[in-house]
Amino acid sequence: MVSVTAIVLLSARATAMGFSHGTVLLRPATLRIARMEAEAPVEAPADSIIIPESEPPESSAVEYSESLPFLVKRGNLAGYVGDVGFDPLGFSDILPMDWLREAELKHAR
């Protein structure tokens, strides 16, 4: 006779399997890469690796956005009301600014 604990565990497992992606089938190229990595020669120890010293890259005169400091400020946004450089997808480089401004006014943004 099957115990209650076994039934609960099996039903919990079956429920969890519904949320998993199932079996992953590897393509032949993936298997080939895995075999190549397994057969790869052992790397030299880190002590014997010589890294040449290089000069730091020159800083460029890039202006970054105020709203997202890790993105470059788009030049097309200059002169518009409320310009803080927010254009993460670069629409101002693709579409005319007059059309974008009209769309924002129309949709009350």
PDB file of C-alpha atoms in Angstrom:
ATOM      1  CA  MET A   1       0.000   0.000   0.000  1.00  0.00           C
ATOM      2  CA  VAL A   2       1.246   3.471  -0.909  1.00  0.00           C
ATOM      3  CA  SER A   3       1.767   5.822   1.991  1.00  0.00           C
ATOM      4  CA  VAL A   4       0.202   9.261   2.177  1.00  0.00           C
ATOM      5  CA  THR A   5       3.650  10.890   2.223  1.00  0.00           C
ATOM      6  CA  ALA A   6       4.573   9.272  -1.093  1.00  0.00           C
ATOM      7  CA  ILE A   7       1.329  10.460  -2.682  1.00  0.00           C
ATOM      8  CA  VAL A   8       1.869  14.024  -1.437  1.00  0.00           C
ATOM      9  CA  LEU A   9       5.459  14.078  -2.701  1.00  0.00           C
ATOM     10  CA  LEU A  10       4.506  12.701  -6.108  1.00  0.00           C
ATOM     11  CA  SER A  11       1.656  15.170  -6.515  1.00  0.00           C
ATOM     12  CA  ALA A  12       3.935  18.071  -5.490  1.00  0.00           C
ATOM     13  CA  ARG A  13       6.510  16.911  -8.034  1.00  0.00           C
ATOM     14  CA  ALA A  14       3.868  16.660 -10.756  1.00  0.00           C
ATOM     15  CA  THR A  15       2.659  20.173  -9.955  1.00  0.00           C
ATOM     16  CA  ALA A  16       6.194  21.545 -10.063  1.00  0.00           C
ATOM     17  CA  MET A  17       6.838  19.833 -13.409  1.00  0.00           C
ATOM     18  CA  GLY A  18       4.016  21.893 -14.903  1.00  0.00           C
ATOM     19  CA  PHE A  19       6.094  25.029 -14.369  1.00  0.00           C
ATOM     20  CA  SER A  20       9.365  23.685 -15.733  1.00  0.00           C
ATOM     21  CA  HIS A  21      10.420  23.839 -19.366  1.00  0.00           C
ATOM     22  CA  GLY A  22      10.813  20.081 -19.580  1.00  0.00           C
ATOM     23  CA  THR A  23      13.640  18.225 -21.244  1.00  0.00           C
ATOM     24  CA  VAL A  24      16.193  20.325 -23.058  1.00  0.00           C
ATOM     25  CA  LEU A  25      17.252  18.803 -26.353  1.00  0.00           C
ATOM     26  CA  LEU A  26      20.773  19.768 -27.354  1.00  0.00           C
ATOM     27  CA  ARG A  27      21.575  20.390 -30.971  1.00  0.00           C
ATOM     28  CA  PRO A  28      24.525  18.536 -32.523  1.00  0.00           C
ATOM     29  CA  ALA A  29      26.571  21.762 -32.673  1.00  0.00           C
ATOM     30  CA  THR A  30      26.077  22.289 -28.931  1.00  0.00           C
ATOM     31  CA  LEU A  31      27.162  18.730 -28.246  1.00  0.00           C
ATOM     32  CA  ARG A  32      30.223  19.233 -30.451  1.00  0.00           C
ATOM     33  CA  ILE A  33      31.205  22.373 -28.518  1.00  0.00           C
ATOM     34  CA  ALA A  34      30.728  20.563 -25.213  1.00  0.00           C
ATOM     35  CA  ARG A  35      33.009  17.756 -26.423  1.00  0.00           C
ATOM     36  CA  MET A  36      35.625  20.279 -27.595  1.00  0.00           C
ATOM     37  CA  GLU A  37      35.569  22.009 -24.197  1.00  0.00           C
ATOM     38  CA  ALA A  38      35.996  18.671 -22.437  1.00  0.00           C
ATOM     39  CA  GLU A  39      38.985  17.828 -24.652  1.00  0.00           C
ATOM     40  CA  ALA A  40      40.570  21.301 -24.410  1.00  0.00           C
ATOM     41  CA  PRO A  41      44.143  21.395 -23.107  1.00  0.00           C
ATOM     42  CA  VAL A  42      44.779  22.610 -19.592  1.00  0.00           C
ATOM     43  CA  GLU A  43      45.589  26.319 -19.436  1.00  0.00           C
ATOM     44  CA  ALA A  44      48.879  27.615 -18.111  1.00  0.00           C
ATOM     45  CA  PRO A  45      48.907  28.733 -14.478  1.00  0.00           C
ATOM     46  CA  ALA A  46      48.000  32.376 -13.869  1.00  0.00           C
ATOM     47  CA  ASP A  47      51.522  33.148 -12.628  1.00  0.00           C
ATOM     48  CA  SER A  48      53.043  32.490 -16.046  1.00  0.00           C
ATOM     49  CA  ILE A  49      50.626  34.714 -17.984  1.00  0.00           C
ATOM     50  CA  ILE A  50      52.142  38.083 -18.843  1.00  0.00           C
ATOM     51  CA  ILE A  51      49.713  40.931 -19.353  1.00  0.00           C
ATOM     52  CA  PRO A  52      51.281  43.904 -21.151  1.00  0.00           C
ATOM     53  CA  GLU A  53      50.752  47.228 -19.468  1.00  0.00           C
ATOM     54  CA  SER A  54      48.818  49.625 -21.641  1.00  0.00           C
ATOM     55  CA  GLU A  55      47.903  53.233 -21.304  1.00  0.00           C
ATOM     56  CA  PRO A  56      44.344  54.012 -20.253  1.00  0.00           C
ATOM     57  CA  PRO A  57      42.100  55.070 -23.129  1.00  0.00           C
ATOM     58  CA  GLU A  58      41.712  58.772 -23.689  1.00  0.00           C
ATOM     59  CA  SER A  59      38.541  60.216 -22.248  1.00  0.00           C
ATOM     60  CA  SER A  60      36.168  61.429 -24.908  1.00  0.00           C
ATOM     61  CA  ALA A  61      33.961  64.484 -24.716  1.00  0.00           C
ATOM     62  CA  VAL A  62      30.752  62.465 -24.503  1.00  0.00           C
ATOM     63  CA  GLU A  63      27.855  64.115 -22.718  1.00  0.00           C
ATOM     64  CA  TYR A  64      25.729  61.729 -20.690  1.00  0.00           C
ATOM     65  CA  SER A  65      22.023  61.952 -19.985  1.00  0.00           C
ATOM     66  CA  GLU A  66      20.854  63.511 -16.699  1.00  0.00           C
ATOM     67  CA  SER A  67      17.987  61.052 -16.335  1.00  0.00           C
ATOM     68  CA  LEU A  68      19.976  57.901 -17.150  1.00  0.00           C
ATOM     69  CA  PRO A  69      23.647  58.683 -16.514  1.00  0.00           C
ATOM     70  CA  PHE A  70      24.882  55.534 -18.241  1.00  0.00           C
ATOM     71  CA  LEU A  71      23.344  56.542 -21.609  1.00  0.00           C
ATOM     72  CA  VAL A  72      24.638  59.108 -24.073  1.00  0.00           C
ATOM     73  CA  LYS A  73      22.594  62.293 -24.330  1.00  0.00           C
ATOM     74  CA  ARG A  74      20.940  62.619 -27.736  1.00  0.00           C
ATOM     75  CA  GLY A  75      21.741  65.816 -29.585  1.00  0.00           C
ATOM     76  CA  ASN A  76      18.282  66.070 -31.138  1.00  0.00           C
ATOM     77  CA  LEU A  77      16.706  66.645 -27.706  1.00  0.00           C
ATOM     78  CA  ALA A  78      18.477  69.964 -27.095  1.00  0.00           C
ATOM     79  CA  GLY A  79      16.206  72.998 -26.894  1.00  0.00           C
ATOM     80  CA  TYR A  80      12.972  71.186 -26.081  1.00  0.00           C
ATOM     81  CA  VAL A  81      11.071  71.840 -22.857  1.00  0.00           C
ATOM     82  CA  GLY A  82      11.842  69.319 -20.136  1.00  0.00           C
ATOM     83  CA  ASP A  83      14.985  68.015 -21.789  1.00  0.00           C
ATOM     84  CA  VAL A  84      16.864  65.845 -19.305  1.00  0.00           C
ATOM     85  CA  GLY A  85      18.222  63.489 -21.946  1.00  0.00           C
ATOM     86  CA  PHE A  86      15.607  60.764 -21.594  1.00  0.00           C
ATOM     87  CA  ASP A  87      15.578  58.857 -24.873  1.00  0.00           C
ATOM     88  CA  PRO A  88      16.794  55.338 -24.027  1.00  0.00           C
ATOM     89  CA  LEU A  89      15.595  53.797 -27.298  1.00  0.00           C
ATOM     90  CA  GLY A  90      16.928  56.555 -29.544  1.00  0.00           C
ATOM     91  CA  PHE A  91      13.631  57.533 -31.147  1.00  0.00           C
ATOM     92  CA  SER A  92      14.905  61.086 -31.605  1.00  0.00           C
ATOM     93  CA  ASP A  93      17.571  59.760 -33.968  1.00  0.00           C
ATOM     94  CA  ILE A  94      15.053  57.765 -36.021  1.00  0.00           C
ATOM     95  CA  LEU A  95      11.884  59.882 -36.144  1.00  0.00           C
ATOM     96  CA  PRO A  96      11.385  63.618 -36.724  1.00  0.00           C
ATOM     97  CA  MET A  97      11.300  65.546 -33.441  1.00  0.00           C
ATOM     98  CA  ASP A  98       8.281  67.596 -34.521  1.00  0.00           C
ATOM     99  CA  TRP A  99       6.259  64.409 -34.968  1.00  0.00           C
ATOM    100  CA  LEU A 100       7.429  63.036 -31.611  1.00  0.00           C
ATOM    101  CA  ARG A 101       6.562  66.323 -29.871  1.00  0.00           C
ATOM    102  CA  GLU A 102       3.100  66.364 -31.436  1.00  0.00           C
ATOM    103  CA  ALA A 103       2.496  62.767 -30.331  1.00  0.00           C
ATOM    104  CA  GLU A 104       3.468  63.598 -26.743  1.00  0.00           C
ATOM    105  CA  LEU A 105       1.182  66.646 -26.691  1.00  0.00           C
ATOM    106  CA  LYS A 106      -1.668  64.644 -28.194  1.00  0.00           C
ATOM    107  CA  HIS A 107      -1.369  61.904 -25.597  1.00  0.00           C
ATOM    108  CA  ALA A 108      -0.878  64.388 -22.722  1.00  0.00           C
ATOM    109  CA  ARG A 109       2.543  63.229 -21.609  1.00  0.00           C
TER     110      ARG A 109
END
